[in-house]
């Protein structure tokens, strides 16, 4: 056990977050996301919601301030302007916890999968809400 860290940050997840460099991506994925067939590295948090995982990750991971969209979610198929409830919850967490709060942007489903394939790590959660997927680009901690 370590003091000051969210207990959802497992040893494998902490290792992945620490090993990531500036500009690397992490996908926090729902239970339906094809993580193992798309990811180079997969860390599992079965039984944990994507919103709880996002909150834990943002407590230690800086968001990139050098790109326009450091937080992306998968757009609803057939209705890209729809904001699913889980995405609204993601936005609240980004606003409250991120070091660099931003408006979350959307990415078409297949484009999201393509970005996910290139991510440093996919964090597979037990999230059952549809569209419970978010991609974050790691930033730097300024001196």
XYZ file of N, CA and C in Angstrom:
429
model
N 0.840 -1.192 0.000
C 0.000 0.000 0.000
C 0.884 1.254 0.000
N 0.387 2.260 -0.640
C 1.074 3.548 -0.673
C 0.118 4.640 -0.230
N 0.630 5.623 0.439
C -0.204 6.744 0.870
C -0.445 7.707 -0.281
N -1.627 8.290 -0.292
C -1.921 9.342 -1.246
C -2.310 8.881 -2.639
N -2.351 7.571 -2.868
C -2.741 7.070 -4.185
C -4.114 6.418 -4.115
N -4.902 6.657 -5.136
C -6.196 6.008 -5.242
C -5.972 4.497 -5.303
N -6.676 3.709 -4.482
C -6.459 2.266 -4.465
C -6.825 1.565 -5.779
N -7.518 2.234 -6.686
C -7.803 1.639 -7.995
C -6.558 1.601 -8.883
N -5.548 2.364 -8.522
C -4.324 2.382 -9.311
C -3.491 1.161 -8.933
N -3.734 0.083 -9.670
C -3.068 -1.197 -9.410
C -1.579 -1.097 -9.750
N -0.761 -2.039 -9.278
C 0.661 -2.012 -9.632
C 0.898 -1.992 -11.147
N 0.163 -2.798 -11.895
C 0.340 -2.830 -13.348
C -0.053 -1.500 -13.986
N -1.128 -0.909 -13.493
C -1.563 0.368 -14.044
C -0.578 1.479 -13.698
N -0.118 1.510 -12.456
C 0.871 2.519 -12.070
C 2.136 2.392 -12.920
N 2.561 1.162 -13.164
C 3.747 0.947 -13.997
C 3.522 1.507 -15.402
N 2.372 1.216 -15.986
C 2.073 1.705 -17.337
C 2.008 3.231 -17.370
N 1.335 3.835 -16.388
C 1.212 5.292 -16.364
C 2.576 5.958 -16.215
N 3.436 5.370 -15.375
C 4.764 5.930 -15.142
C 5.658 5.735 -16.368
N 5.473 4.631 -17.083
C 6.298 4.340 -18.253
C 5.904 5.168 -19.471
N 4.676 5.676 -19.490
C 4.225 6.498 -20.610
C 5.053 7.766 -20.702
N 5.256 8.223 -21.915
C 5.943 9.489 -22.127
C 4.976 10.556 -22.618
N 5.481 11.779 -22.707
C 4.672 12.885 -23.198
C 4.155 12.563 -24.595
N 2.852 12.708 -24.779
C 2.233 12.445 -26.074
C 1.709 11.036 -26.243
N 2.035 10.145 -25.307
C 1.480 8.786 -25.368
C 0.003 8.822 -24.980
N -0.753 7.876 -25.528
C -2.183 7.776 -25.266
C -2.501 6.603 -24.352
N -3.534 6.783 -23.539
C -4.141 5.699 -22.777
C -5.619 5.692 -23.116
N -6.161 4.502 -23.330
C -7.603 4.342 -23.529
C -8.170 3.740 -22.255
N -9.171 4.380 -21.704
C -9.957 3.787 -20.627
C -11.202 3.258 -21.316
N -11.336 1.928 -21.313
C -12.336 1.272 -22.154
C -13.426 0.601 -21.340
N -14.594 0.529 -21.930
C -15.707 -0.179 -21.294
C -15.562 -1.684 -21.509
N -16.481 -2.441 -20.930
C -16.410 -3.906 -20.971
C -16.601 -4.466 -22.377
N -17.215 -3.705 -23.285
C -17.445 -4.170 -24.648
C -16.282 -3.879 -25.592
N -15.353 -3.048 -25.193
C -14.259 -2.633 -26.067
C -13.336 -3.822 -26.359
N -12.948 -4.017 -27.620
C -12.074 -5.142 -27.971
C -10.610 -4.861 -27.595
N -10.347 -4.778 -26.310
C -9.031 -4.352 -25.822
C -7.915 -5.312 -26.211
N -8.099 -6.589 -25.954
C -7.009 -7.537 -26.189
C -6.708 -7.737 -27.667
N -7.693 -7.590 -28.531
C -7.420 -7.747 -29.960
C -6.907 -6.454 -30.587
N -6.991 -5.344 -29.863
C -6.547 -4.061 -30.405
C -5.358 -3.455 -29.682
N -5.083 -3.895 -28.467
C -4.075 -3.218 -27.669
C -2.729 -3.906 -27.619
N -1.685 -3.087 -27.577
C -0.328 -3.591 -27.369
C -0.177 -4.067 -25.929
N -0.693 -3.259 -25.006
C -0.694 -3.583 -23.577
C -2.108 -3.376 -23.065
N -2.565 -4.304 -22.264
C -3.893 -4.183 -21.654
C -3.747 -4.400 -20.158
N -4.324 -3.484 -19.398
C -4.434 -3.628 -17.953
C -5.915 -3.725 -17.652
N -6.296 -4.699 -16.838
C -7.714 -4.924 -16.543
C -8.075 -4.389 -15.159
N -9.234 -3.750 -15.102
C -9.856 -3.342 -13.844
C -11.300 -3.834 -13.878
N -11.473 -5.140 -13.942
C -12.806 -5.721 -13.995
C -13.616 -5.298 -12.768
N -14.883 -5.020 -12.993
C -15.764 -4.646 -11.898
C -15.699 -3.178 -11.524
N -14.828 -2.421 -12.160
C -14.667 -0.991 -11.888
C -15.273 -0.216 -13.055
N -15.984 0.867 -12.754
C -16.556 1.683 -13.824
C -15.479 2.501 -14.515
N -15.756 2.894 -15.738
C -14.823 3.737 -16.478
C -14.708 5.113 -15.826
N -15.784 5.595 -15.221
C -15.729 6.902 -14.559
C -14.825 6.844 -13.328
N -14.906 5.772 -12.558
C -14.025 5.625 -11.388
C -12.572 5.500 -11.844
N -12.335 4.758 -12.919
C -10.981 4.617 -13.452
C -10.452 5.960 -13.949
N -11.287 6.720 -14.652
C -10.875 8.030 -15.155
C -10.479 8.947 -14.002
N -11.280 8.968 -12.969
C -10.972 9.822 -11.828
C -9.634 9.438 -11.210
N -9.391 8.145 -11.027
C -8.136 7.674 -10.444
C -6.951 8.036 -11.336
N -7.083 7.809 -12.635
C -5.988 8.079 -13.563
C -5.666 9.571 -13.601
N -6.693 10.417 -13.657
C -6.448 11.857 -13.749
C -5.853 12.446 -12.477
N -5.915 11.716 -11.381
C -5.273 12.185 -10.153
C -3.752 12.171 -10.272
N -3.217 11.358 -11.203
C -1.760 11.259 -11.343
C -1.255 11.566 -12.751
N -2.122 11.563 -13.747
C -1.704 11.739 -15.138
C -2.010 13.159 -15.616
N -0.974 13.900 -16.057
C -1.248 15.225 -16.620
C -1.802 15.096 -18.032
N -2.768 15.946 -18.360
C -3.280 15.994 -19.732
C -2.390 16.898 -20.574
N -2.188 16.509 -21.815
C -1.340 17.265 -22.725
C -1.939 18.643 -22.994
N -1.135 19.672 -22.823
C -1.600 21.040 -23.083
C -1.083 21.572 -24.425
N -0.383 20.711 -25.185
C 0.180 21.134 -26.469
C -0.668 20.701 -27.662
N -1.754 19.980 -27.428
C -2.621 19.526 -28.517
C -4.031 20.050 -28.265
N -4.815 20.225 -29.319
C -6.161 20.784 -29.133
C -7.134 19.849 -28.415
N -6.985 18.536 -28.579
C -7.950 17.590 -28.009
C -7.240 16.459 -27.259
N -6.813 16.698 -26.015
C -6.128 15.652 -25.263
C -7.065 14.629 -24.629
N -8.360 14.833 -24.780
C -9.357 13.885 -24.270
C -10.415 13.672 -25.353
N -10.570 12.409 -25.763
C -11.499 12.063 -26.842
C -12.392 10.907 -26.411
N -13.647 10.973 -26.786
C -14.553 9.849 -26.570
C -15.077 9.354 -27.910
N -15.607 8.151 -27.884
C -16.189 7.559 -29.083
C -17.569 8.176 -29.317
N -17.796 8.668 -30.532
C -19.097 9.239 -30.872
C -20.156 8.144 -30.973
N -21.385 8.498 -30.641
C -22.508 7.573 -30.777
C -22.738 7.286 -32.260
N -22.830 6.016 -32.602
C -23.029 5.609 -33.993
C -24.390 6.130 -34.473
N -24.371 6.806 -35.610
C -25.602 7.324 -36.195
C -26.069 8.645 -35.615
N -25.444 9.112 -34.530
C -25.841 10.374 -33.917
C -24.630 10.987 -33.214
N -23.653 11.477 -33.987
C -22.416 11.958 -33.390
C -22.577 13.146 -32.437
N -23.679 13.864 -32.525
C -23.879 15.001 -31.621
C -24.482 14.583 -30.269
N -24.937 13.330 -30.175
C -25.493 12.839 -28.911
C -24.395 12.758 -27.853
N -24.742 13.143 -26.635
C -23.799 13.019 -25.521
C -24.370 11.977 -24.561
N -23.861 10.740 -24.637
C -24.341 9.693 -23.737
C -24.075 10.073 -22.277
N -24.891 9.579 -21.349
C -24.714 9.925 -19.936
C -23.302 9.660 -19.409
N -22.669 8.576 -19.828
C -21.317 8.291 -19.345
C -20.328 9.344 -19.839
N -20.532 9.866 -21.033
C -19.652 10.906 -21.564
C -19.854 12.209 -20.792
N -21.082 12.520 -20.442
C -21.348 13.700 -19.606
C -20.645 13.550 -18.255
N -20.655 12.345 -17.702
C -19.961 12.085 -16.432
C -18.446 12.222 -16.619
N -17.919 11.754 -17.751
C -16.494 11.942 -18.044
C -16.138 13.430 -18.017
N -16.982 14.246 -18.655
C -16.706 15.685 -18.722
C -16.672 16.301 -17.328
N -17.599 15.905 -16.461
C -17.600 16.420 -15.089
C -16.306 16.064 -14.370
N -15.830 14.837 -14.561
C -14.597 14.391 -13.909
C -13.403 15.167 -14.456
N -13.329 15.340 -15.770
C -12.234 16.112 -16.361
C -12.247 17.535 -15.799
N -13.422 18.133 -15.702
C -13.535 19.496 -15.173
C -13.049 19.592 -13.731
N -13.334 18.565 -12.939
C -13.031 18.608 -11.502
C -11.634 18.105 -11.152
N -11.091 17.157 -11.908
C -9.874 16.462 -11.478
C -8.654 16.771 -12.346
N -8.835 16.994 -13.625
C -7.690 17.163 -14.538
C -6.882 18.405 -14.188
N -5.577 18.300 -14.385
C -4.713 19.459 -14.178
C -4.914 20.492 -15.282
N -5.420 20.046 -16.402
C -5.652 20.889 -17.573
C -7.067 20.590 -18.076
N -8.110 21.083 -17.367
C -9.477 20.761 -17.786
C -9.748 21.241 -19.219
N -10.323 20.353 -20.014
C -10.618 20.645 -21.418
C -12.015 20.137 -21.743
N -12.554 20.648 -22.836
C -13.802 20.089 -23.355
C -13.442 18.820 -24.110
N -14.104 17.727 -23.747
C -13.850 16.450 -24.402
C -14.372 16.514 -25.830
N -13.574 16.061 -26.768
C -13.971 16.016 -28.177
C -14.427 14.602 -28.522
N -15.146 14.487 -29.624
C -15.621 13.186 -30.092
C -14.811 12.693 -31.274
N -14.792 11.371 -31.407
C -14.100 10.733 -32.524
C -14.991 9.613 -33.039
N -15.139 9.531 -34.347
C -15.951 8.488 -34.969
C -15.457 7.124 -34.491
N -16.379 6.173 -34.368
C -16.106 4.864 -33.768
C -14.865 4.178 -34.345
N -14.784 4.031 -35.652
C -13.651 3.323 -36.254
C -12.345 4.122 -36.101
N -12.442 5.425 -36.153
C -11.264 6.263 -35.922
C -10.798 6.120 -34.474
N -11.742 5.975 -33.548
C -11.396 5.760 -32.144
C -10.661 4.427 -31.992
N -11.176 3.381 -32.630
C -10.500 2.081 -32.582
C -9.076 2.182 -33.139
N -8.922 2.900 -34.246
C -7.601 3.052 -34.856
C -6.644 3.762 -33.903
N -7.089 4.825 -33.270
C -6.241 5.517 -32.281
C -5.944 4.588 -31.114
N -6.932 3.812 -30.709
C -6.745 2.878 -29.598
C -5.680 1.835 -29.884
N -5.582 1.396 -31.132
C -4.567 0.408 -31.514
C -3.151 0.947 -31.306
N -3.003 2.256 -31.396
C -1.697 2.888 -31.258
C -1.418 3.342 -29.831
N -2.402 3.197 -28.939
C -2.244 3.669 -27.565
C -1.153 2.897 -26.836
N -0.511 3.550 -25.913
C 0.510 2.904 -25.090
C -0.105 1.781 -24.270
N -1.305 2.021 -23.750
C -1.989 1.026 -22.918
C -3.497 1.215 -23.048
N -4.220 0.101 -22.963
C -5.676 0.140 -22.869
C -6.035 -0.364 -21.486
N -6.784 0.424 -20.775
C -7.263 0.062 -19.444
C -8.684 -0.466 -19.601
N -8.853 -1.770 -19.534
C -10.162 -2.415 -19.714
C -10.890 -2.419 -18.371
N -12.015 -1.735 -18.317
C -12.817 -1.687 -17.094
C -14.016 -2.609 -17.227
N -14.811 -2.656 -16.183
C -16.054 -3.417 -16.216
C -17.251 -2.545 -16.552
N -16.998 -1.359 -17.107
C -18.065 -0.403 -17.436
C -19.080 -1.040 -18.374
N -20.365 -0.949 -18.021
C -21.420 -1.509 -18.856
C -22.223 -0.436 -19.599
N -22.042 0.824 -19.265
C -22.739 1.884 -20.000
C -22.138 1.996 -21.395
N -23.022 2.097 -22.388
C -22.557 2.202 -23.773
C -21.763 3.485 -23.975
N -20.728 3.406 -24.789
C -19.831 4.515 -25.116
C -18.994 4.954 -23.919
N -18.725 4.037 -23.012
C -17.897 4.323 -21.849
C -16.420 4.197 -22.155
N -15.974 4.874 -23.197
C -14.579 4.814 -23.648
C -14.028 6.226 -23.768
N -12.827 6.417 -23.248
C -12.188 7.727 -23.369
C -10.698 7.530 -23.605
N -10.146 8.355 -24.473
C -8.733 8.325 -24.802
C -8.095 9.603 -24.266
N -7.006 9.454 -23.525
C -6.302 10.594 -22.950
C -4.886 10.649 -23.491
N -4.405 11.846 -23.775
C -3.018 12.040 -24.206
C -2.251 12.621 -23.022
N -1.165 11.925 -22.661
C -0.373 12.326 -21.500
C 0.425 13.587 -21.787
N 0.391 14.494 -20.852
C 1.147 15.728 -20.963
C 2.411 15.682 -20.141
N 2.920 16.845 -19.834
C 4.130 16.964 -19.021
C 3.785 17.650 -17.709
N 4.610 17.369 -16.703
C 4.483 18.076 -15.431
C 5.482 19.217 -15.497
N 4.967 20.421 -15.425
C 5.825 21.598 -15.570
C 6.602 21.847 -14.275
N 7.856 22.366 -14.427
C 8.665 22.632 -13.221
C 8.086 23.779 -12.402
